[in-house]
JSON list of C-alpha atoms in Angstrom, two decimals:
[
{"chain": "H", "resi": 1, "resn": "UNK", "atom": "CA", "xyz": [179.69, 98.26, -41.42]},
{"chain": "H", "resi": 2, "resn": "UNK", "atom": "CA", "xyz": [178.04, 98.28, -44.86]},
{"chain": "H", "resi": 3, "resn": "UNK", "atom": "CA", "xyz": [174.29, 97.60, -44.69]},
{"chain": "H", "resi": 4, "resn": "UNK", "atom": "CA", "xyz": [171.26, 97.40, -46.95]},
{"chain": "H", "resi": 5, "resn": "UNK", "atom": "CA", "xyz": [167.85, 98.50, -45.70]},
{"chain": "H", "resi": 6, "resn": "UNK", "atom": "CA", "xyz": [164.72, 97.54, -47.63]},
{"chain": "H", "resi": 7, "resn": "UNK", "atom": "CA", "xyz": [161.62, 99.55, -46.88]},
{"chain": "H", "resi": 8, "resn": "UNK", "atom": "CA", "xyz": [163.67, 102.70, -46.28]},
{"chain": "H", "resi": 9, "resn": "UNK", "atom": "CA", "xyz": [160.99, 104.94, -47.83]},
{"chain": "H", "resi": 10, "resn": "UNK", "atom": "CA", "xyz": [158.60, 103.72, -45.15]},
{"chain": "H", "resi": 11, "resn": "UNK", "atom": "CA", "xyz": [158.37, 104.79, -41.53]},
{"chain": "H", "resi": 12, "resn": "UNK", "atom": "CA", "xyz": [160.35, 102.05, -39.76]},
{"chain": "H", "resi": 13, "resn": "UNK", "atom": "CA", "xyz": [162.89, 101.40, -42.51]},
{"chain": "H", "resi": 14, "resn": "UNK", "atom": "CA", "xyz": [163.49, 105.11, -42.99]},
{"chain": "H", "resi": 15, "resn": "UNK", "atom": "CA", "xyz": [164.18, 105.67, -39.30]},
{"chain": "H", "resi": 16, "resn": "UNK", "atom": "CA", "xyz": [166.50, 102.65, -39.24]},
{"chain": "H", "resi": 17, "resn": "UNK", "atom": "CA", "xyz": [168.42, 103.75, -42.35]},
{"chain": "H", "resi": 18, "resn": "UNK", "atom": "CA", "xyz": [168.90, 107.31, -41.06]},
{"chain": "H", "resi": 19, "resn": "UNK", "atom": "CA", "xyz": [169.87, 106.02, -37.59]},
{"chain": "H", "resi": 20, "resn": "UNK", "atom": "CA", "xyz": [172.54, 103.73, -39.03]},
{"chain": "H", "resi": 21, "resn": "UNK", "atom": "CA", "xyz": [173.88, 106.42, -41.38]},
{"chain": "H", "resi": 22, "resn": "UNK", "atom": "CA", "xyz": [174.08, 108.95, -38.54]},
{"chain": "H", "resi": 23, "resn": "UNK", "atom": "CA", "xyz": [176.22, 106.49, -36.60]},
{"chain": "H", "resi": 24, "resn": "UNK", "atom": "CA", "xyz": [178.75, 106.14, -39.39]},
{"chain": "H", "resi": 25, "resn": "UNK", "atom": "CA", "xyz": [177.56, 103.01, -41.14]},
{"chain": "H", "resi": 26, "resn": "UNK", "atom": "CA", "xyz": [177.68, 102.84, -44.92]},
{"chain": "H", "resi": 27, "resn": "UNK", "atom": "CA", "xyz": [173.96, 102.52, -45.72]},
{"chain": "H", "resi": 28, "resn": "UNK", "atom": "CA", "xyz": [172.35, 101.50, -48.98]},
{"chain": "H", "resi": 29, "resn": "UNK", "atom": "CA", "xyz": [168.58, 101.48, -49.57]},
{"chain": "H", "resi": 30, "resn": "UNK", "atom": "CA", "xyz": [166.61, 99.46, -52.12]},
{"chain": "H", "resi": 31, "resn": "UNK", "atom": "CA", "xyz": [163.86, 101.81, -53.33]},
{"chain": "H", "resi": 32, "resn": "UNK", "atom": "CA", "xyz": [161.22, 101.57, -56.04]},
{"chain": "H", "resi": 33, "resn": "UNK", "atom": "CA", "xyz": [160.96, 105.31, -56.57]},
{"chain": "H", "resi": 34, "resn": "UNK", "atom": "CA", "xyz": [164.16, 107.32, -56.12]},
{"chain": "H", "resi": 35, "resn": "UNK", "atom": "CA", "xyz": [162.11, 110.55, -56.23]},
{"chain": "H", "resi": 36, "resn": "UNK", "atom": "CA", "xyz": [160.46, 109.51, -52.93]},
{"chain": "H", "resi": 37, "resn": "UNK", "atom": "CA", "xyz": [163.85, 109.11, -51.29]},
{"chain": "H", "resi": 38, "resn": "UNK", "atom": "CA", "xyz": [165.39, 112.60, -51.42]},
{"chain": "H", "resi": 39, "resn": "UNK", "atom": "CA", "xyz": [165.59, 112.74, -47.62]},
{"chain": "H", "resi": 40, "resn": "UNK", "atom": "CA", "xyz": [167.53, 109.47, -47.57]},
{"chain": "H", "resi": 41, "resn": "UNK", "atom": "CA", "xyz": [170.01, 110.74, -50.16]},
{"chain": "H", "resi": 42, "resn": "UNK", "atom": "CA", "xyz": [170.50, 113.92, -48.12]},
{"chain": "H", "resi": 43, "resn": "UNK", "atom": "CA", "xyz": [171.31, 111.71, -45.12]},
{"chain": "H", "resi": 44, "resn": "UNK", "atom": "CA", "xyz": [174.15, 110.14, -47.11]},
{"chain": "H", "resi": 45, "resn": "UNK", "atom": "CA", "xyz": [172.32, 106.93, -47.94]},
{"chain": "H", "resi": 46, "resn": "UNK", "atom": "CA", "xyz": [173.09, 105.30, -51.29]},
{"chain": "H", "resi": 47, "resn": "UNK", "atom": "CA", "xyz": [169.90, 104.70, -53.27]},
{"chain": "H", "resi": 48, "resn": "UNK", "atom": "CA", "xyz": [169.56, 101.62, -55.46]},
{"chain": "H", "resi": 49, "resn": "UNK", "atom": "CA", "xyz": [166.47, 101.34, -57.63]},
{"chain": "H", "resi": 50, "resn": "UNK", "atom": "CA", "xyz": [164.74, 97.98, -57.26]},
{"chain": "H", "resi": 51, "resn": "UNK", "atom": "CA", "xyz": [161.46, 96.23, -56.63]},
{"chain": "H", "resi": 52, "resn": "UNK", "atom": "CA", "xyz": [160.77, 93.31, -54.30]},
{"chain": "H", "resi": 53, "resn": "UNK", "atom": "CA", "xyz": [158.65, 91.73, -57.03]},
{"chain": "H", "resi": 54, "resn": "UNK", "atom": "CA", "xyz": [161.66, 91.68, -59.39]},
{"chain": "H", "resi": 55, "resn": "UNK", "atom": "CA", "xyz": [164.59, 89.70, -57.97]},
{"chain": "H", "resi": 56, "resn": "UNK", "atom": "CA", "xyz": [166.76, 90.69, -60.93]},
{"chain": "H", "resi": 57, "resn": "UNK", "atom": "CA", "xyz": [167.03, 94.12, -59.25]},
{"chain": "H", "resi": 58, "resn": "UNK", "atom": "CA", "xyz": [168.48, 92.77, -55.99]},
{"chain": "H", "resi": 59, "resn": "UNK", "atom": "CA", "xyz": [172.14, 92.18, -56.91]},
{"chain": "H", "resi": 60, "resn": "UNK", "atom": "CA", "xyz": [173.17, 95.86, -57.15]},
{"chain": "H", "resi": 61, "resn": "UNK", "atom": "CA", "xyz": [171.68, 96.39, -53.68]},
{"chain": "H", "resi": 62, "resn": "UNK", "atom": "CA", "xyz": [172.96, 93.26, -51.93]},
{"chain": "H", "resi": 63, "resn": "UNK", "atom": "CA", "xyz": [176.46, 93.00, -53.39]},
{"chain": "H", "resi": 64, "resn": "UNK", "atom": "CA", "xyz": [179.15, 93.96, -50.90]},
{"chain": "H", "resi": 65, "resn": "UNK", "atom": "CA", "xyz": [176.99, 94.52, -47.82]},
{"chain": "H", "resi": 66, "resn": "UNK", "atom": "CA", "xyz": [177.61, 92.87, -44.45]},
{"chain": "H", "resi": 67, "resn": "UNK", "atom": "CA", "xyz": [174.01, 92.89, -43.22]},
{"chain": "H", "resi": 68, "resn": "UNK", "atom": "CA", "xyz": [170.62, 93.17, -44.90]},
{"chain": "H", "resi": 69, "resn": "UNK", "atom": "CA", "xyz": [167.80, 94.66, -42.83]},
{"chain": "H", "resi": 70, "resn": "UNK", "atom": "CA", "xyz": [164.66, 93.52, -44.61]},
{"chain": "H", "resi": 71, "resn": "UNK", "atom": "CA", "xyz": [162.00, 95.92, -43.33]},
{"chain": "H", "resi": 72, "resn": "UNK", "atom": "CA", "xyz": [159.85, 96.33, -46.46]},
{"chain": "H", "resi": 73, "resn": "UNK", "atom": "CA", "xyz": [156.33, 94.92, -46.34]},
{"chain": "H", "resi": 74, "resn": "UNK", "atom": "CA", "xyz": [152.87, 95.35, -47.76]},
{"chain": "H", "resi": 75, "resn": "UNK", "atom": "CA", "xyz": [150.79, 96.51, -44.81]},
{"chain": "H", "resi": 76, "resn": "UNK", "atom": "CA", "xyz": [147.00, 96.34, -44.72]},
{"chain": "H", "resi": 77, "resn": "UNK", "atom": "CA", "xyz": [146.03, 97.98, -48.00]},
{"chain": "H", "resi": 78, "resn": "UNK", "atom": "CA", "xyz": [142.31, 98.16, -48.73]},
{"chain": "H", "resi": 79, "resn": "UNK", "atom": "CA", "xyz": [140.72, 96.57, -51.79]},
{"chain": "H", "resi": 80, "resn": "UNK", "atom": "CA", "xyz": [143.58, 94.39, -52.99]},
{"chain": "H", "resi": 81, "resn": "UNK", "atom": "CA", "xyz": [143.76, 90.64, -53.36]},
{"chain": "H", "resi": 82, "resn": "UNK", "atom": "CA", "xyz": [145.90, 88.32, -51.27]},
{"chain": "H", "resi": 83, "resn": "UNK", "atom": "CA", "xyz": [148.44, 87.76, -54.08]},
{"chain": "H", "resi": 84, "resn": "UNK", "atom": "CA", "xyz": [150.41, 91.01, -53.59]},
{"chain": "H", "resi": 85, "resn": "UNK", "atom": "CA", "xyz": [150.73, 90.24, -49.87]},
{"chain": "H", "resi": 86, "resn": "UNK", "atom": "CA", "xyz": [152.25, 86.84, -50.70]},
{"chain": "H", "resi": 87, "resn": "UNK", "atom": "CA", "xyz": [154.55, 88.36, -53.33]},
{"chain": "H", "resi": 88, "resn": "UNK", "atom": "CA", "xyz": [155.93, 91.06, -51.01]},
{"chain": "H", "resi": 89, "resn": "UNK", "atom": "CA", "xyz": [155.67, 89.61, -47.48]},
{"chain": "H", "resi": 90, "resn": "UNK", "atom": "CA", "xyz": [156.60, 86.00, -48.25]},
{"chain": "H", "resi": 91, "resn": "UNK", "atom": "CA", "xyz": [158.08, 85.19, -51.66]},
{"chain": "H", "resi": 92, "resn": "UNK", "atom": "CA", "xyz": [160.33, 88.26, -51.72]},
{"chain": "H", "resi": 93, "resn": "UNK", "atom": "CA", "xyz": [161.80, 87.29, -48.34]},
{"chain": "H", "resi": 94, "resn": "UNK", "atom": "CA", "xyz": [163.16, 84.03, -49.72]},
{"chain": "H", "resi": 95, "resn": "UNK", "atom": "CA", "xyz": [164.64, 85.88, -52.69]},
{"chain": "H", "resi": 96, "resn": "UNK", "atom": "CA", "xyz": [166.21, 88.63, -50.55]},
{"chain": "H", "resi": 97, "resn": "UNK", "atom": "CA", "xyz": [167.91, 86.05, -48.31]},
{"chain": "H", "resi": 98, "resn": "UNK", "atom": "CA", "xyz": [169.30, 84.24, -51.36]},
{"chain": "H", "resi": 99, "resn": "UNK", "atom": "CA", "xyz": [170.49, 87.51, -52.93]},
{"chain": "H", "resi": 100, "resn": "UNK", "atom": "CA", "xyz": [172.10, 88.57, -49.65]},
{"chain": "H", "resi": 101, "resn": "UNK", "atom": "CA", "xyz": [174.10, 85.34, -49.51]},
{"chain": "H", "resi": 102, "resn": "UNK", "atom": "CA", "xyz": [175.15, 85.66, -53.16]},
{"chain": "H", "resi": 103, "resn": "UNK", "atom": "CA", "xyz": [176.22, 89.25, -52.50]},
{"chain": "H", "resi": 104, "resn": "UNK", "atom": "CA", "xyz": [178.45, 88.24, -49.60]},
{"chain": "H", "resi": 105, "resn": "UNK", "atom": "CA", "xyz": [176.32, 89.34, -46.63]},
{"chain": "H", "resi": 106, "resn": "UNK", "atom": "CA", "xyz": [176.81, 87.49, -43.36]},
{"chain": "H", "resi": 107, "resn": "UNK", "atom": "CA", "xyz": [173.37, 88.14, -41.90]},
{"chain": "H", "resi": 108, "resn": "UNK", "atom": "CA", "xyz": [169.79, 89.05, -42.76]},
{"chain": "H", "resi": 109, "resn": "UNK", "atom": "CA", "xyz": [167.55, 90.68, -40.17]},
{"chain": "H", "resi": 110, "resn": "UNK", "atom": "CA", "xyz": [163.96, 90.11, -41.23]},
{"chain": "H", "resi": 111, "resn": "UNK", "atom": "CA", "xyz": [161.22, 92.28, -39.75]},
{"chain": "H", "resi": 112, "resn": "UNK", "atom": "CA", "xyz": [158.03, 90.33, -39.12]},
{"chain": "H", "resi": 113, "resn": "UNK", "atom": "CA", "xyz": [155.26, 91.27, -36.67]},
{"chain": "H", "resi": 114, "resn": "UNK", "atom": "CA", "xyz": [154.08, 90.28, -33.22]},
{"chain": "H", "resi": 115, "resn": "UNK", "atom": "CA", "xyz": [150.73, 89.85, -34.98]},
{"chain": "H", "resi": 116, "resn": "UNK", "atom": "CA", "xyz": [151.78, 86.34, -36.05]},
{"chain": "H", "resi": 117, "resn": "UNK", "atom": "CA", "xyz": [150.72, 85.32, -32.53]},
{"chain": "H", "resi": 118, "resn": "UNK", "atom": "CA", "xyz": [147.20, 86.67, -33.02]},
{"chain": "H", "resi": 119, "resn": "UNK", "atom": "CA", "xyz": [145.25, 87.03, -29.80]},
{"chain": "H", "resi": 120, "resn": "UNK", "atom": "CA", "xyz": [147.40, 85.98, -26.84]},
{"chain": "H", "resi": 121, "resn": "UNK", "atom": "CA", "xyz": [145.16, 84.24, -24.32]},
{"chain": "H", "resi": 122, "resn": "UNK", "atom": "CA", "xyz": [147.53, 84.39, -21.35]},
{"chain": "H", "resi": 123, "resn": "UNK", "atom": "CA", "xyz": [149.78, 87.46, -21.55]},
{"chain": "H", "resi": 124, "resn": "UNK", "atom": "CA", "xyz": [152.54, 88.28, -21.28]},
{"chain": "H", "resi": 125, "resn": "UNK", "atom": "CA", "xyz": [153.79, 86.14, -24.15]},
{"chain": "H", "resi": 126, "resn": "UNK", "atom": "CA", "xyz": [157.18, 85.42, -25.64]},
{"chain": "H", "resi": 127, "resn": "UNK", "atom": "CA", "xyz": [158.32, 84.11, -29.02]},
{"chain": "H", "resi": 128, "resn": "UNK", "atom": "CA", "xyz": [157.23, 80.60, -28.03]},
{"chain": "H", "resi": 129, "resn": "UNK", "atom": "CA", "xyz": [153.56, 81.60, -27.71]},
{"chain": "H", "resi": 130, "resn": "UNK", "atom": "CA", "xyz": [151.19, 79.84, -30.13]},
{"chain": "H", "resi": 131, "resn": "UNK", "atom": "CA", "xyz": [151.07, 81.22, -33.67]},
{"chain": "H", "resi": 132, "resn": "UNK", "atom": "CA", "xyz": [147.57, 82.30, -34.72]},
{"chain": "H", "resi": 133, "resn": "UNK", "atom": "CA", "xyz": [147.80, 84.96, -37.43]},
{"chain": "H", "resi": 134, "resn": "UNK", "atom": "CA", "xyz": [144.42, 86.58, -37.95]},
{"chain": "H", "resi": 135, "resn": "UNK", "atom": "CA", "xyz": [144.56, 88.37, -41.31]},
{"chain": "H", "resi": 136, "resn": "UNK", "atom": "CA", "xyz": [146.40, 88.16, -44.63]},
{"chain": "H", "resi": 137, "resn": "UNK", "atom": "CA", "xyz": [149.11, 90.55, -43.46]},
{"chain": "H", "resi": 138, "resn": "UNK", "atom": "CA", "xyz": [149.88, 88.41, -40.41]},
{"chain": "H", "resi": 139, "resn": "UNK", "atom": "CA", "xyz": [149.57, 85.14, -42.35]},
{"chain": "H", "resi": 140, "resn": "UNK", "atom": "CA", "xyz": [152.03, 86.27, -45.01]},
{"chain": "H", "resi": 141, "resn": "UNK", "atom": "CA", "xyz": [154.45, 87.69, -42.44]},
{"chain": "H", "resi": 142, "resn": "UNK", "atom": "CA", "xyz": [154.52, 84.25, -40.79]},
{"chain": "H", "resi": 143, "resn": "UNK", "atom": "CA", "xyz": [155.05, 82.64, -44.20]},
{"chain": "H", "resi": 144, "resn": "UNK", "atom": "CA", "xyz": [157.92, 85.09, -44.73]},
{"chain": "H", "resi": 145, "resn": "UNK", "atom": "CA", "xyz": [159.51, 84.00, -41.44]},
{"chain": "H", "resi": 146, "resn": "UNK", "atom": "CA", "xyz": [159.38, 80.36, -42.48]},
{"chain": "H", "resi": 147, "resn": "UNK", "atom": "CA", "xyz": [160.80, 81.12, -45.92]},
{"chain": "H", "resi": 148, "resn": "UNK", "atom": "CA", "xyz": [163.58, 83.25, -44.39]},
{"chain": "H", "resi": 149, "resn": "UNK", "atom": "CA", "xyz": [164.64, 80.43, -42.06]},
{"chain": "H", "resi": 150, "resn": "UNK", "atom": "CA", "xyz": [164.61, 77.83, -44.84]},
{"chain": "H", "resi": 151, "resn": "UNK", "atom": "CA", "xyz": [166.49, 80.09, -47.26]},
{"chain": "H", "resi": 152, "resn": "UNK", "atom": "CA", "xyz": [169.07, 80.88, -44.60]},
{"chain": "H", "resi": 153, "resn": "UNK", "atom": "CA", "xyz": [169.67, 77.19, -43.98]},
{"chain": "H", "resi": 154, "resn": "UNK", "atom": "CA", "xyz": [169.78, 76.47, -47.71]},
{"chain": "H", "resi": 155, "resn": "UNK", "atom": "CA", "xyz": [172.31, 79.18, -48.62]},
{"chain": "H", "resi": 156, "resn": "UNK", "atom": "CA", "xyz": [174.28, 79.27, -45.35]},
{"chain": "H", "resi": 157, "resn": "UNK", "atom": "CA", "xyz": [173.52, 82.75, -44.05]},
{"chain": "H", "resi": 158, "resn": "UNK", "atom": "CA", "xyz": [172.48, 83.78, -40.55]},
{"chain": "H", "resi": 159, "resn": "UNK", "atom": "CA", "xyz": [168.86, 84.94, -40.34]},
{"chain": "H", "resi": 160, "resn": "UNK", "atom": "CA", "xyz": [167.47, 86.86, -37.39]},
{"chain": "H", "resi": 161, "resn": "UNK", "atom": "CA", "xyz": [163.74, 87.50, -37.18]},
{"chain": "H", "resi": 162, "resn": "UNK", "atom": "CA", "xyz": [162.28, 90.41, -35.23]},
{"chain": "H", "resi": 163, "resn": "UNK", "atom": "CA", "xyz": [158.59, 90.56, -34.27]},
{"chain": "H", "resi": 164, "resn": "UNK", "atom": "CA", "xyz": [157.94, 94.17, -33.25]},
{"chain": "H", "resi": 165, "resn": "UNK", "atom": "CA", "xyz": [154.64, 95.45, -31.94]},
{"chain": "H", "resi": 166, "resn": "UNK", "atom": "CA", "xyz": [153.01, 98.52, -33.45]},
{"chain": "H", "resi": 167, "resn": "UNK", "atom": "CA", "xyz": [155.74, 101.06, -34.22]},
{"chain": "H", "resi": 168, "resn": "UNK", "atom": "CA", "xyz": [155.06, 104.79, -34.07]},
{"chain": "H", "resi": 169, "resn": "UNK", "atom": "CA", "xyz": [156.88, 108.01, -33.36]},
{"chain": "H", "resi": 170, "resn": "UNK", "atom": "CA", "xyz": [157.92, 111.31, -34.90]},
{"chain": "H", "resi": 171, "resn": "UNK", "atom": "CA", "xyz": [156.90, 111.50, -38.54]},
{"chain": "H", "resi": 172, "resn": "UNK", "atom": "CA", "xyz": [154.34, 108.70, -38.34]},
{"chain": "H", "resi": 173, "resn": "UNK", "atom": "CA", "xyz": [151.32, 109.36, -40.54]},
{"chain": "H", "resi": 174, "resn": "UNK", "atom": "CA", "xyz": [149.53, 106.02, -40.16]},
{"chain": "H", "resi": 175, "resn": "UNK", "atom": "CA", "xyz": [148.78, 105.56, -36.49]},
{"chain": "H", "resi": 176, "resn": "UNK", "atom": "CA", "xyz": [148.71, 109.06, -35.05]}
]
């Protein structure tokens, strides 16, 4: 299978891209800075320079793939306004789904966050629990989910949304 992974220079996207490549999939990664992606290239991953804020860079990455794993996100950066969160975590999602459909993909897997549920009053919860995002990251991830669904319906591509909890493991430099 030919796949595109966004966010491959990050922790989760990088692990996913290397996992898929190690299992024989033809993996492509949309990266802003190719110099930060040497390890991906060594793993046999095709690097395509692009930026989520510039949809004109999406076509070389999305053309000819079967599935797009949209993992990239802006995650809790200090001292920045809300606008970059909306650009990356919401607006770019709509554009990636559209580009995936134009490029011939059959499916987009969009990575959101369990944080869209906020505080769960009566755990355990499932995906039907009330949505109460508590900060700009969670708010824009929820907006991204809504935009992904609408874009998928509009352009006729399957969209799957994952809401993982905190992700950590070998190589993590944020949580541990």
